[in-house]
C-alpha positions as semicolon CSV with decimal commas, in nm:
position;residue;x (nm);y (nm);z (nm)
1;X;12,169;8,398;12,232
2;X;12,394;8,653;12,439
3;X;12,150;8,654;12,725
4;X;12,116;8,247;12,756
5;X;12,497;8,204;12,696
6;X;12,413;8,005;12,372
7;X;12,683;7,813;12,161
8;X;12,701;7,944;11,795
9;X;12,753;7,543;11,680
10;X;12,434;7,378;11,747
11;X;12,252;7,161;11,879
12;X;11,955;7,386;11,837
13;X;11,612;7,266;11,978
14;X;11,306;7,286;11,738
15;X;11,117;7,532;11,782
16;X;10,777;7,488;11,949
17;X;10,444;7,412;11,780
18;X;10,203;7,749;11,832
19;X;9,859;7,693;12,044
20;X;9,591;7,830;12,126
21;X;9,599;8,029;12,495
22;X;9,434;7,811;12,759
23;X;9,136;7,896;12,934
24;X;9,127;8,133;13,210
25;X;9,446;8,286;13,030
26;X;9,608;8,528;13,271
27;X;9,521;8,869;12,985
28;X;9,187;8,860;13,183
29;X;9,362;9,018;13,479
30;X;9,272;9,379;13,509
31;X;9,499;9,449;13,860
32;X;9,790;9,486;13,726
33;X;10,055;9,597;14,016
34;X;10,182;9,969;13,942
35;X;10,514;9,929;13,792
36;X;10,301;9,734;13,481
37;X;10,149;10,117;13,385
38;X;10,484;10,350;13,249
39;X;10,289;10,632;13,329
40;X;10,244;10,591;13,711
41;X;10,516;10,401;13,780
42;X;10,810;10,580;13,581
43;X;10,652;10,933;13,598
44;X;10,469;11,001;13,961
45;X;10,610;11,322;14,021
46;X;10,714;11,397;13,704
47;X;10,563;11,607;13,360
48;X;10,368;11,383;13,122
49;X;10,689;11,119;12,937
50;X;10,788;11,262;12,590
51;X;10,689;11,009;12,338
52;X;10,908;10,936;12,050
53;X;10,784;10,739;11,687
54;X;11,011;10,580;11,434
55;X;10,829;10,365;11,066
56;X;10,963;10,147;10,840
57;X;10,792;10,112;10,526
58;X;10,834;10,069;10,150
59;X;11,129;10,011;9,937
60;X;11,237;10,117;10,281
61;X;11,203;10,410;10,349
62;X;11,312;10,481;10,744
63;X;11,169;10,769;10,999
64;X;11,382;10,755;11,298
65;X;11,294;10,889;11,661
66;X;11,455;11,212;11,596
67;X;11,220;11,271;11,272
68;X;11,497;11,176;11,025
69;X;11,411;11,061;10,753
70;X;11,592;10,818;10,489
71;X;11,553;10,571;10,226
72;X;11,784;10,288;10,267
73;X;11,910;9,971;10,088
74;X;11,969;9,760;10,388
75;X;11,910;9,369;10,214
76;X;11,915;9,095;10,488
77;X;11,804;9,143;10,856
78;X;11,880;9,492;11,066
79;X;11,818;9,572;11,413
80;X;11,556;9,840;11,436
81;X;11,552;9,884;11,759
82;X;11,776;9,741;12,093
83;X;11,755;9,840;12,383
84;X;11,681;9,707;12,764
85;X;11,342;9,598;12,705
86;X;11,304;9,485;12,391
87;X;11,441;9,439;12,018
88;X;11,286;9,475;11,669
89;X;11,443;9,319;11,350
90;X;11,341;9,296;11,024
91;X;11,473;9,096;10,702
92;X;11,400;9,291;10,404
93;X;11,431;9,106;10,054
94;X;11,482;9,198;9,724
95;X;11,129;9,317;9,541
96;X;11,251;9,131;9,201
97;X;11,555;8,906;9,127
98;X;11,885;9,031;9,164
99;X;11,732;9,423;9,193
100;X;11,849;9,656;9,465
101;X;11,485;9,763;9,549
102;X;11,362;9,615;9,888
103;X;11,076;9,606;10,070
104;X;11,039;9,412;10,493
105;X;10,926;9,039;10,467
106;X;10,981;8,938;10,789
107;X;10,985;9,100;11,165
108;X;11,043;9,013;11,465
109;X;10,986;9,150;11,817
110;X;11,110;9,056;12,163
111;X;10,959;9,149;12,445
112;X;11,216;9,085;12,727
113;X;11,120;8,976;13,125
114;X;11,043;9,237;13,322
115;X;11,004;9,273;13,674
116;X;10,646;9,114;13,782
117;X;10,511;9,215;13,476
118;X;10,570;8,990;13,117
119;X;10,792;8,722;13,063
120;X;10,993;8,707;12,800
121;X;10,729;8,729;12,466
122;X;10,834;8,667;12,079
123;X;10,627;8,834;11,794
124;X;10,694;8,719;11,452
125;X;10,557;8,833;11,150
126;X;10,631;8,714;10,766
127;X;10,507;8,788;10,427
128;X;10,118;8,653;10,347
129;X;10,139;8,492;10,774
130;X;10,005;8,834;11,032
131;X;9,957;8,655;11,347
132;X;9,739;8,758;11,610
133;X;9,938;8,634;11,916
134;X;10,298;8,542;11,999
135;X;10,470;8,247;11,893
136;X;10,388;8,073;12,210
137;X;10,030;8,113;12,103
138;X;9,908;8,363;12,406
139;X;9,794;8,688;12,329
140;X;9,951;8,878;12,639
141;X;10,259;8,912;12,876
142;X;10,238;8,507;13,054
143;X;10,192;8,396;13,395
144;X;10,323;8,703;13,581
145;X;10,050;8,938;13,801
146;X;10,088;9,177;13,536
147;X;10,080;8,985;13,236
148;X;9,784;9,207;13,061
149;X;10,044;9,519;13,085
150;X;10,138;9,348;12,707
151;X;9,829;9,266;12,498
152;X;9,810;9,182;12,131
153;X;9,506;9,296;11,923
154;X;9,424;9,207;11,580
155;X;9,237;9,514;11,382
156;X;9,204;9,318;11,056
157;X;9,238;9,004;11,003
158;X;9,562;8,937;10,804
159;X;9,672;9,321;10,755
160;X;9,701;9,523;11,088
161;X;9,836;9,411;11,444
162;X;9,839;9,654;11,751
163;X;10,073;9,546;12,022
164;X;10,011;9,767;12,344
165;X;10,356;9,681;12,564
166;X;10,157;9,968;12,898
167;X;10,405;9,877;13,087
168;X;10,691;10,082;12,896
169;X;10,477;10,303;12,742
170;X;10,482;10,164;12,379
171;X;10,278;10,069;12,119
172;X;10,337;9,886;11,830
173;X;10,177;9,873;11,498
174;X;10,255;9,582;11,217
175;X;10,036;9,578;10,909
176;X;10,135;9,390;10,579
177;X;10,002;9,578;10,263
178;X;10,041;9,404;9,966
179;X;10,298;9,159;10,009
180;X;10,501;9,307;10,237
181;X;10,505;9,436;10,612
182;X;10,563;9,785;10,759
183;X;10,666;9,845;11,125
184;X;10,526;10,187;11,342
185;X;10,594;10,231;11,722
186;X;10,552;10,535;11,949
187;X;10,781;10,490;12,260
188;X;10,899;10,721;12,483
189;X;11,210;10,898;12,543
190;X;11,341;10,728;12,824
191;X;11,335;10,378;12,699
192;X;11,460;10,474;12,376
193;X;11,760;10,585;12,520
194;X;11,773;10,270;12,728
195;X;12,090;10,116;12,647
196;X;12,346;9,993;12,876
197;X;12,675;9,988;12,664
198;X;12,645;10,241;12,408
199;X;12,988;10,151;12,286
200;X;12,920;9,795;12,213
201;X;12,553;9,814;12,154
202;X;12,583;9,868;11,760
203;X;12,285;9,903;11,537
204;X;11,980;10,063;11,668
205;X;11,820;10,178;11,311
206;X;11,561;10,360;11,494
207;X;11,755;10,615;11,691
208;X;12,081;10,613;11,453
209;X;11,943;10,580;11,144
210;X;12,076;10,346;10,838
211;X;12,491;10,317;10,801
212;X;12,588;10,588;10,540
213;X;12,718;10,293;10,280
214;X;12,353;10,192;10,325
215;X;12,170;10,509;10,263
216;X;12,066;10,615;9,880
217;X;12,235;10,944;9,755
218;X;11,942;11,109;9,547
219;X;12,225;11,374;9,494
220;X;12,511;11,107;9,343
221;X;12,160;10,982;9,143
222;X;12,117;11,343;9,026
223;X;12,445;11,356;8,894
224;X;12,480;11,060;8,747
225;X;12,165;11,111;8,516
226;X;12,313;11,500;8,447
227;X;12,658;11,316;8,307
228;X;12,503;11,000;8,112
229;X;12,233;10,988;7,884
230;X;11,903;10,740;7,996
231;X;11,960;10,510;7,728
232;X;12,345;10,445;7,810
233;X;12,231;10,361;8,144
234;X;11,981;10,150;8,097
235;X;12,185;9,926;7,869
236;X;12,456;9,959;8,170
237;X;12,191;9,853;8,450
238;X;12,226;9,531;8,555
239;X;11,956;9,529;8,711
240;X;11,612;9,408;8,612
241;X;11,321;9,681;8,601
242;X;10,997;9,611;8,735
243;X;10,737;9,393;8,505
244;X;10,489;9,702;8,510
245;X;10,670;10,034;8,520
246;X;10,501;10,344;8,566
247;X;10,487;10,677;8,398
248;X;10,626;10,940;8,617
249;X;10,295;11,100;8,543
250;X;10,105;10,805;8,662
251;X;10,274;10,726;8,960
252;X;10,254;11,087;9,024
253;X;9,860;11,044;8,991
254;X;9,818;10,725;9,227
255;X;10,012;10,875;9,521
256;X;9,847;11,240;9,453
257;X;9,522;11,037;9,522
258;X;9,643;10,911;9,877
259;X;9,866;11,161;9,973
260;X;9,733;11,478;9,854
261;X;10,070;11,701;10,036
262;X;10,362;11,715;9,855
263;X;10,628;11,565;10,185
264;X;10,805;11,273;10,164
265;X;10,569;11,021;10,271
266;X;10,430;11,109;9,882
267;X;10,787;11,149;9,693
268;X;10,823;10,805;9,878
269;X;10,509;10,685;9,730
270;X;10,631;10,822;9,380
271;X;10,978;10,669;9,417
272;X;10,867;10,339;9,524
273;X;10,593;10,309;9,174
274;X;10,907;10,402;8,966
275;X;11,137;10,124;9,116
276;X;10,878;9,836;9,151
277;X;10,548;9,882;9,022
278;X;10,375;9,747;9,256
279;X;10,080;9,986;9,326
280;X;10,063;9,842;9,674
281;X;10,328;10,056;9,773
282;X;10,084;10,360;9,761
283;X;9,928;10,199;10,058
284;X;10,236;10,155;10,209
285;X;10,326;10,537;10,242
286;X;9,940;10,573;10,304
287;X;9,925;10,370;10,609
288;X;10,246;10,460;10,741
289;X;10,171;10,845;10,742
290;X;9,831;10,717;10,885
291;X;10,003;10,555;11,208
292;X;10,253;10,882;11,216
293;X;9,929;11,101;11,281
294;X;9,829;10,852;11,543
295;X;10,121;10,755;11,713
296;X;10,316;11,069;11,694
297;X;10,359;11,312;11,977
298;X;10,400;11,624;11,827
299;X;10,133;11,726;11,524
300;X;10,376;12,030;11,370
301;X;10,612;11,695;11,265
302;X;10,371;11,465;11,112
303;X;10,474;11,604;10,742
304;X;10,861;11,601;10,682
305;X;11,005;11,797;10,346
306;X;11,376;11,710;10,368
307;X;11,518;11,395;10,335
308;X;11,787;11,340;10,586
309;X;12,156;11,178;10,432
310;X;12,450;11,164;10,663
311;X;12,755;11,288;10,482
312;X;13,102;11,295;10,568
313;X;13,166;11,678;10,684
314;X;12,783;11,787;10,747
315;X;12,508;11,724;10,915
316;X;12,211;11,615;10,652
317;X;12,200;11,679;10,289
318;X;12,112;12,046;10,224
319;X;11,803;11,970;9,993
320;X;11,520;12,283;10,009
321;X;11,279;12,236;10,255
322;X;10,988;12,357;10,076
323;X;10,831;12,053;9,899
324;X;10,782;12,213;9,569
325;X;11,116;12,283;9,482
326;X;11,193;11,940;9,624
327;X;10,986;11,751;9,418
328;X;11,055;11,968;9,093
329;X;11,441;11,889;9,160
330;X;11,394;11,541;9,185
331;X;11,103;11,497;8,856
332;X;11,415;11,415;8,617
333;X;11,623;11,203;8,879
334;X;11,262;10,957;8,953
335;X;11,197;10,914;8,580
336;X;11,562;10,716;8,577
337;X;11,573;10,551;8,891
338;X;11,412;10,208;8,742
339;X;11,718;10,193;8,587
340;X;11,921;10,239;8,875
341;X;11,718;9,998;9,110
């Protein structure tokens, strides 16, 4: 709306009917002029780009391109990512009535004009609807010489889209497990950082991370369950719990079976069990620690141990970074959190 000067009070124009690409669609080009390809255009005389990943997943749980890693509340639609060439934002919704557990069910991506490259392109993506083209219907960048520098592919039908955007060096990966979607992109530095007015650009959940009156405080959850017994607080929640609940010793077992390491793509897995019981969200963490090991840079990071919480006065909350003591601290604080969420 900001970049075609749009009024806030309507009219609004409906939006247009999706169609099939026509034939002889331009993604058959395979010429693309030089700026299309990041690598040769951006990085001629310079060392191989550093490339970045951020993932949204679960009941969400939020890696951000400096390998932080939170679990966030966020209801309603956030900007994951803004910057000069494209945004990302997703609506996440409540997993049952009135609960505080969310999970992403709907995303959208804009790929903005570039040069002689794409037009502008709009992805969408909603809960049980994984299209395998933009909403204009074509499956690459339009009319423009380089139009096949931004290809959609479809891996499975229904459940995993690759978006390759070549020419900024990013690649996008939507799936939808279970009812819900999950976001993955590897992009590198430079565009990240690609923001003209840091002052008034805001949000950017990817490279700040989730507001700190978003952000879940295992510690203040800790504490809480040290100071009240479980059975006060559950007849405090107001909550609803899930319809299934799981055992900690269950949910335990179904993530141990996916995610045999102990880092926090599996206390994720564990976490979201106890707060939904959906089972689906073991493929969740699955998949998104799948498209870490692919789209990540650097293989030393592609297991994290410490949960990262901004607090007023330090850094990131000093939790131990082996994952045994992590998990063992956090056993008694999981088997209450249905009640919290």
């Amino acid at each position: 709306m900001s970049q075609h000067n749009c009024s806030k009070d309507g009219p609004t124009s409906q939006p247009r009917l999706r169609t099939l690409p026509p034939a002889g669609d331009s993604q058959e080009r395979s010429d693309s002029p030089e700026i299309c390809h990041y690598e040769k255009s951006f990085h001629k005389h310079s060392a191989t780009p550093n490339y970045t990943h951020c993932g949204l997943f679960g009941d969400p749980h939020l890696r951000t391109f400096t390998d932080r890693f939170q679990t966030c509340k966020v209801q309603g639609a956030w900007p994951l990512i803004d910057n000069n060439y494209l945004n990302v934002q997703v609506t996440n919704t409540p997993v049952l009535p009135g609960s505080a557990a969310t999970a992403t069910s709907k995303l959208t991506i804009i790929f903005k004009n570039f040069q002689e490259c794409v037009d502008q392109k709009v992805y969408q993506a909603e809960m049980d609807e994984l299209p395998a083209a933009f909403v204009d219907g074509s499956k690459n960048g339009g009319d423009k010489h380089g139009a096949n520098s931004l290809k959609i592919t479809e891996k499975v039908s229904g459940q995993h889209v690759e978006i390759q955007a070549k020419y900024i060096g990013t690649t996008i990966v939507v799936r939808q497990v279970g009812r819900y979607l999950t976001f993955a992109v590897r992009m590198p530095e430079e565009v990240v950082n690609a923001v003209e007015d840091w002052d008034s650009q805001g949000l950017y959940l990817c490279l700040r991370g989730c507001p700190l009156n978003q952000q879940i405080d295992f510690q203040a959850f800790h504490t809480n369950a040290e100071g009240t017994g479980a059975r006060r607080l559950a007849a405090a929640s107001p909550a609803p719990t899930a319809p299934e609940t799981f055992p900690y010793e269950t949910a335990v077992a179904k993530c141990k079976e996916k995610l045999p390491v102990e880092d926090l793509y599996y206390q994720a897995c564990v976490f979201d069990l106890l707060t939904t019981g959906d089972v689906n969200f073991t493929l969740a963490a699955y998949y998104a620690l799948e498209d870490v090991k692919m789209l990540h840079s650097n293989k030393d990071k592609l297991h994290l141990y410490e949960r990262t919480r901004d607090l007023p006065g330090r850094a990131a909350a000093g939790l131990p970074l082996a994952p045994r003591p992590l998990l063992g601290a956090l056993v008694p604080l999981l088997a209450l959190l249905p009640v919290f969420c």
